[in-house]
Amino acid sequence: MSERWLEPVAASALHIARDALLELWQGRGQGVDPLDALIFIAVIHGNVDTATSGLDEQIAYGALDQPPPDALRRPISMKRIADSLGLPFETVRRRLQRAAADGHVEISAQGVVAPERYFRSEANREVVVAIDATAERTWRRLDAVGFFERHPLPSPVQVPAEHPYRAVARFSMAYALRLGGELRALCGDYVDLMLVLNMTRHNTERVGDARTPATPDGSPLIADAEKTPATIAALSRASRIPFETTRRRLHRLAERGVCREANGGYLVPADAFALVVHDLAASNAMNLFRLYRNCAQVGAVAGWTARAPVAAGPT
């Protein structure tokens, strides 16, 4: 199958989006289970999606000290969370009960709510600032490969007095849920997706963001010979999944052709990726543009432009 229609900038955007998704999903601290983080993101998004549906509301509740108040938060049912993430209900229920015991959420007959008091904590402020930093780094990387030449961003509706950290965090969470849902459908479930994303990151760790059509058929995809295989132990550590669980899942992914063994590790082969890359590249470009269009309209991009680049975040 030829990938001539995949432009280098689209391949670069997929590579960059992979890193952004992993940072948004896993970068909440080494002590946070990635699946817990994913469920918590779904709770927050469900609570405030209606209250922040317009740009005016995003700006009004955009500053670090202006989270949406409890009166505007709407409970979301555990079943809805489980269905939206494709997770077993019991898994969601058990993990949310643990989050409630830690004071991060409140559970009632109406559903689950992450209360305003949590968003005024120092721990949450640090998370929100880190998400903004991830969004900024991703914007700079996309800009460097010419993504915004193909997808120009609008001028801000207004430049707020304070940087819209929380608006950026909400836009980023919505992006992570959209892209994660599409990728999960390709991998099977979120645990498999976590392994595949970390595998591709390890496979391409020696390759920069730029892509050039170097293969005979004009494909900008990275050739398998250029990839670094990821060991089971490395993937277990990166994904925070037990070694034996990682081994079993990698074996099943290899049987389905999603990855293959190579030189004592695993890699995602270019021919497997080529089967889905066209639709994935188009969807990813749309999702990235939606994310940064929103960030531009609330003044976040103007704020990033005016300051020095941020350092790399957790991996």
Short mmCIF file of C-alpha atoms in Angstrom, two decimals:
data_model
loop_
_atom_site.label_atom_id
_atom_site.label_comp_id
_atom_site.label_asym_id
_atom_site.label_seq_id
_atom_site.Cartn_x
_atom_site.Cartn_y
_atom_site.Cartn_z
CA MET A 1 0.00 0.00 0.00
CA SER A 2 1.56 3.32 -1.06
CA GLU A 3 1.74 6.30 1.26
CA ARG A 4 2.52 8.88 -1.46
CA TRP A 5 -0.47 10.92 -0.37
CA LEU A 6 0.90 11.29 3.18
CA GLU A 7 2.72 14.61 3.25
CA PRO A 8 5.80 14.95 5.48
CA VAL A 9 4.12 17.62 7.64
CA ALA A 10 1.21 15.21 8.33
CA ALA A 11 3.65 12.47 9.36
CA SER A 12 5.49 14.95 11.59
CA ALA A 13 2.21 16.01 13.19
CA LEU A 14 1.40 12.39 14.06
CA HIS A 15 4.81 11.98 15.68
CA ILE A 16 4.40 15.20 17.69
CA ALA A 17 0.80 14.40 18.65
CA ARG A 18 1.92 11.03 20.04
CA ASP A 19 4.30 12.77 22.43
CA ALA A 20 1.65 15.32 23.43
CA LEU A 21 -0.91 12.61 24.14
CA LEU A 22 1.53 10.68 26.31
CA GLU A 23 2.47 13.81 28.27
CA LEU A 24 -1.16 14.79 28.82
CA TRP A 25 -2.01 11.25 29.85
CA GLN A 26 1.08 10.26 31.83
CA GLY A 27 2.63 13.56 32.88
CA ARG A 28 0.51 14.09 35.99
CA GLY A 29 3.21 12.73 38.29
CA GLN A 30 4.99 9.43 38.64
CA GLY A 31 2.66 8.38 41.45
CA VAL A 32 -0.52 8.67 39.34
CA ASP A 33 -1.76 5.58 37.54
CA PRO A 34 -2.38 6.49 33.86
CA LEU A 35 -5.80 4.80 33.82
CA ASP A 36 -6.81 6.74 36.94
CA ALA A 37 -5.67 9.93 35.20
CA LEU A 38 -7.71 9.08 32.09
CA ILE A 39 -10.87 8.46 34.12
CA PHE A 40 -10.33 11.69 36.06
CA ILE A 41 -9.95 13.63 32.79
CA ALA A 42 -13.27 12.19 31.62
CA VAL A 43 -14.94 13.24 34.89
CA ILE A 44 -13.64 16.82 34.68
CA HIS A 45 -14.60 17.14 31.03
CA GLY A 46 -18.10 15.83 31.70
CA ASN A 47 -18.57 18.14 34.71
CA VAL A 48 -17.75 21.42 32.95
CA ASP A 49 -18.29 20.80 29.23
CA THR A 50 -21.69 22.50 29.19
CA ALA A 51 -20.59 25.38 31.46
CA THR A 52 -17.61 26.18 29.22
CA SER A 53 -19.12 25.48 25.81
CA GLY A 54 -18.55 29.01 24.47
CA LEU A 55 -15.46 31.18 24.12
CA ASP A 56 -16.86 33.77 26.52
CA GLU A 57 -17.19 31.11 29.20
CA GLN A 58 -13.75 29.70 28.45
CA ILE A 59 -12.26 33.16 28.91
CA ALA A 60 -14.33 33.89 32.03
CA TYR A 61 -13.08 30.67 33.66
CA GLY A 62 -9.68 30.62 31.98
CA ALA A 63 -7.33 32.08 34.58
CA LEU A 64 -5.51 29.91 37.09
CA ASP A 65 -7.55 31.29 40.00
CA GLN A 66 -10.90 31.12 38.18
CA PRO A 67 -12.08 27.50 37.93
CA PRO A 68 -15.80 27.02 37.20
CA PRO A 69 -17.72 27.08 40.52
CA ASP A 70 -19.50 24.07 41.95
CA ALA A 71 -22.88 25.54 40.94
CA LEU A 72 -21.94 25.10 37.27
CA ARG A 73 -20.52 21.59 37.54
CA ARG A 74 -22.79 18.81 36.35
CA PRO A 75 -22.41 15.25 37.70
CA ILE A 76 -21.54 12.56 35.20
CA SER A 77 -22.59 8.95 35.70
CA MET A 78 -20.06 6.17 36.06
CA LYS A 79 -21.81 4.28 33.26
CA ARG A 80 -21.37 7.20 30.90
CA ILE A 81 -17.67 7.41 31.78
CA ALA A 82 -17.21 3.66 31.29
CA ASP A 83 -19.05 3.71 27.96
CA SER A 84 -17.16 6.73 26.63
CA LEU A 85 -13.79 5.18 27.47
CA GLY A 86 -14.65 1.61 26.54
CA LEU A 87 -13.75 0.43 30.05
CA PRO A 88 -15.52 -2.13 32.25
CA PHE A 89 -18.01 -0.44 34.60
CA GLU A 90 -16.51 -2.18 37.62
CA THR A 91 -13.04 -0.86 36.77
CA VAL A 92 -14.37 2.70 36.63
CA ARG A 93 -16.45 2.29 39.81
CA ARG A 94 -13.55 0.88 41.81
CA ARG A 95 -11.08 3.54 40.71
CA LEU A 96 -13.51 6.42 41.30
CA GLN A 97 -14.32 5.14 44.79
CA ARG A 98 -10.59 5.25 45.50
CA ALA A 99 -10.43 8.80 44.12
CA ALA A 100 -13.36 9.76 46.36
CA ALA A 101 -11.56 8.36 49.40
CA ASP A 102 -8.59 10.58 48.48
CA GLY A 103 -10.87 13.62 48.27
CA HIS A 104 -10.47 14.18 44.52
CA VAL A 105 -14.09 13.49 43.56
CA GLU A 106 -17.50 13.34 45.17
CA ILE A 107 -19.95 10.53 44.35
CA SER A 108 -23.73 10.86 44.74
CA ALA A 109 -26.86 9.34 43.27
CA GLN A 110 -26.66 11.95 40.49
CA GLY A 111 -23.14 10.95 39.47
CA VAL A 112 -19.50 11.95 39.99
CA VAL A 113 -18.16 15.49 40.42
CA ALA A 114 -14.62 16.81 40.83
CA PRO A 115 -15.36 19.70 43.25
CA GLU A 116 -14.12 23.27 42.97
CA ARG A 117 -12.03 22.92 46.14
CA TYR A 118 -9.80 20.39 44.38
CA PHE A 119 -9.14 22.88 41.57
CA ARG A 120 -8.05 25.49 44.08
CA SER A 121 -5.41 23.17 45.54
CA GLU A 122 -1.72 23.70 44.87
CA ALA A 123 -1.46 20.20 43.41
CA ASN A 124 -4.07 21.00 40.78
CA ARG A 125 -2.49 24.37 39.97
CA GLU A 126 0.78 22.58 39.23
CA VAL A 127 -1.00 20.10 36.95
CA VAL A 128 -2.75 22.89 35.04
CA VAL A 129 0.48 24.84 34.53
CA ALA A 130 2.19 21.63 33.33
CA ILE A 131 -0.60 20.98 30.81
CA ASP A 132 -0.20 24.52 29.46
CA ALA A 133 3.55 23.89 29.11
CA THR A 134 2.86 20.69 27.16
CA ALA A 135 0.44 22.53 24.88
CA GLU A 136 3.01 25.28 24.29
CA ARG A 137 5.84 22.84 23.51
CA THR A 138 3.59 20.98 21.10
CA TRP A 139 2.59 24.25 19.39
CA ARG A 140 6.24 25.23 18.95
CA ARG A 141 7.16 21.82 17.51
CA LEU A 142 4.23 21.92 15.09
CA ASP A 143 5.14 25.46 14.07
CA ALA A 144 8.73 24.40 13.39
CA VAL A 145 7.63 21.71 10.89
CA GLY A 146 5.24 24.07 9.08
CA PHE A 147 1.93 22.74 10.41
CA PHE A 148 0.43 26.19 10.91
CA GLU A 149 1.42 27.27 7.41
CA ARG A 150 -1.09 24.63 6.27
CA HIS A 151 -3.53 25.40 9.08
CA PRO A 152 -3.33 29.15 9.90
CA LEU A 153 -4.60 30.16 13.32
CA PRO A 154 -7.08 33.00 13.91
CA SER A 155 -6.43 36.17 15.90
CA PRO A 156 -7.59 36.15 19.53
CA VAL A 157 -11.14 37.15 20.36
CA GLN A 158 -9.48 38.97 23.23
CA VAL A 159 -6.14 38.86 25.01
CA PRO A 160 -7.03 38.29 28.68
CA ALA A 161 -5.31 40.08 31.54
CA GLU A 162 -4.10 36.71 32.87
CA HIS A 163 -2.86 33.77 30.84
CA PRO A 164 -5.78 31.32 30.23
CA TYR A 165 -4.14 28.30 31.84
CA ARG A 166 -7.41 26.57 32.67
CA ALA A 167 -8.93 27.15 29.25
CA VAL A 168 -5.83 25.57 27.67
CA ALA A 169 -6.10 22.62 30.07
CA ARG A 170 -9.76 22.06 29.15
CA PHE A 171 -9.04 22.29 25.42
CA SER A 172 -6.12 19.87 25.86
CA MET A 173 -8.20 17.36 27.82
CA ALA A 174 -10.89 17.41 25.12
CA TYR A 175 -8.19 16.84 22.51
CA ALA A 176 -6.70 13.93 24.47
CA LEU A 177 -10.11 12.28 24.81
CA ARG A 178 -10.91 12.66 21.10
CA LEU A 179 -7.56 11.43 19.83
CA GLY A 180 -7.28 8.73 22.49
CA GLY A 181 -10.71 7.39 21.57
CA GLU A 182 -9.78 7.14 17.89
CA LEU A 183 -6.47 5.45 18.64
CA ARG A 184 -8.04 3.07 21.16
CA ALA A 185 -10.31 1.75 18.41
CA LEU A 186 -7.19 0.78 16.47
CA CYS A 187 -5.36 -0.84 19.38
CA GLY A 188 -8.13 -2.57 21.33
CA ASP A 189 -8.22 -0.82 24.69
CA TYR A 190 -6.42 1.95 26.56
CA VAL A 191 -3.84 -0.36 28.13
CA ASP A 192 -2.84 -1.67 24.69
CA LEU A 193 -2.84 1.92 23.41
CA MET A 194 -0.49 2.99 26.20
CA LEU A 195 1.92 0.22 25.23
CA VAL A 196 1.76 1.02 21.52
CA LEU A 197 2.29 4.76 22.06
CA ASN A 198 5.28 4.15 24.32
CA MET A 199 6.59 1.58 21.87
CA THR A 200 6.50 4.03 18.96
CA ARG A 201 8.12 6.70 21.13
CA HIS A 202 10.95 4.32 22.00
CA ASN A 203 11.20 3.14 18.37
CA THR A 204 11.71 6.71 17.11
CA GLU A 205 13.64 8.26 19.98
CA ARG A 206 16.67 8.87 17.74
CA VAL A 207 14.60 10.53 14.99
CA GLY A 208 13.67 14.23 15.02
CA ASP A 209 10.32 15.80 14.14
CA ALA A 210 11.06 16.49 10.46
CA ARG A 211 10.00 13.91 7.88
CA THR A 212 11.33 13.63 4.34
CA PRO A 213 10.17 11.19 1.65
CA ALA A 214 13.28 9.00 1.70
CA THR A 215 11.85 5.65 0.61
CA PRO A 216 11.51 4.54 -3.04
CA ASP A 217 7.73 4.98 -3.01
CA GLY A 218 7.97 8.49 -1.61
CA SER A 219 6.74 7.64 1.89
CA PRO A 220 7.64 9.90 4.83
CA LEU A 221 7.13 7.03 7.29
CA ILE A 222 10.18 5.90 9.24
CA ALA A 223 11.72 2.69 7.89
CA ASP A 224 11.85 -0.24 10.31
CA ALA A 225 15.64 -0.42 9.98
CA GLU A 226 15.89 3.06 11.53
CA LYS A 227 13.80 2.17 14.57
CA THR A 228 15.05 1.17 18.02
CA PRO A 229 13.16 -1.88 19.36
CA ALA A 230 11.60 -1.43 22.81
CA THR A 231 12.16 -4.16 25.38
CA ILE A 232 9.35 -5.53 27.54
CA ALA A 233 11.04 -4.11 30.64
CA ALA A 234 11.32 -0.63 29.10
CA LEU A 235 7.67 -0.64 28.05
CA SER A 236 6.58 -1.91 31.47
CA ARG A 237 8.42 0.96 33.17
CA ALA A 238 7.26 3.63 30.74
CA SER A 239 3.61 2.54 30.85
CA ARG A 240 3.59 1.65 34.58
CA ILE A 241 2.11 -1.74 33.73
CA PRO A 242 3.34 -4.94 35.46
CA PHE A 243 5.99 -6.82 33.49
CA GLU A 244 3.95 -10.00 33.04
CA THR A 245 0.87 -8.06 31.93
CA THR A 246 3.05 -6.15 29.47
CA ARG A 247 4.52 -9.38 28.11
CA ARG A 248 1.11 -11.00 27.58
CA ARG A 249 -0.35 -7.94 25.89
CA LEU A 250 2.63 -7.50 23.60
CA HIS A 251 2.30 -11.13 22.55
CA ARG A 252 -1.37 -10.59 21.66
CA LEU A 253 -0.60 -7.32 19.82
CA ALA A 254 2.07 -9.14 17.81
CA GLU A 255 -0.38 -11.92 16.92
CA ARG A 256 -2.76 -9.23 15.56
CA GLY A 257 0.04 -7.65 13.51
CA VAL A 258 0.06 -4.37 15.45
CA CYS A 259 3.73 -4.89 16.39
CA ARG A 260 6.48 -7.45 15.87
CA GLU A 261 9.51 -8.76 17.74
CA ALA A 262 12.90 -7.46 16.61
CA ASN A 263 16.36 -7.77 18.17
CA GLY A 264 15.15 -8.55 21.68
CA GLY A 265 12.35 -5.99 21.68
CA TYR A 266 9.24 -4.86 19.84
CA LEU A 267 8.49 -2.28 17.18
CA VAL A 268 5.46 -1.08 15.24
CA PRO A 269 6.27 -1.92 11.60
CA ALA A 270 5.78 0.69 8.90
CA ASP A 271 3.58 -1.60 6.82
CA ALA A 272 1.13 -2.04 9.74
CA PHE A 273 1.06 1.71 10.36
CA ALA A 274 0.51 2.39 6.65
CA LEU A 275 -2.83 0.55 6.79
CA VAL A 276 -4.38 3.23 9.01
CA VAL A 277 -2.16 6.27 8.57
CA HIS A 278 -4.21 8.13 5.94
CA ASP A 279 -7.40 8.42 7.98
CA LEU A 280 -5.42 8.86 11.18
CA ALA A 281 -3.32 11.70 9.73
CA ALA A 282 -6.38 13.58 8.51
CA SER A 283 -8.22 13.18 11.80
CA ASN A 284 -5.15 14.15 13.81
CA ALA A 285 -4.66 17.32 11.76
CA MET A 286 -8.29 18.29 12.35
CA ASN A 287 -8.03 17.62 16.09
CA LEU A 288 -4.76 19.56 16.40
CA PHE A 289 -6.16 22.51 14.49
CA ARG A 290 -9.28 22.55 16.68
CA LEU A 291 -7.12 22.53 19.80
CA TYR A 292 -4.87 25.39 18.70
CA ARG A 293 -7.64 27.40 17.07
CA ASN A 294 -9.35 27.46 20.46
CA CYS A 295 -6.08 28.30 22.22
CA ALA A 296 -5.48 31.15 19.76
CA GLN A 297 -8.97 32.59 20.17
CA VAL A 298 -8.69 32.85 23.97
CA GLY A 299 -5.25 34.50 23.75
CA ALA A 300 -3.05 31.57 24.80
CA VAL A 301 -0.99 31.48 21.59
CA ALA A 302 -0.36 35.22 21.89
CA GLY A 303 0.89 34.60 25.43
CA TRP A 304 3.21 31.79 24.32
CA THR A 305 4.53 33.92 21.48
CA ALA A 306 5.51 36.65 23.91
CA ARG A 307 7.58 34.43 26.19
CA ALA A 308 10.65 32.23 25.90
CA PRO A 309 10.18 28.54 25.03
CA VAL A 310 9.50 26.21 27.96
CA ALA A 311 11.78 23.30 28.83
CA ALA A 312 10.88 19.71 28.01
CA GLY A 313 8.42 18.05 30.35
CA PRO A 314 8.15 14.56 31.80
CA THR A 315 8.20 11.58 29.51
#
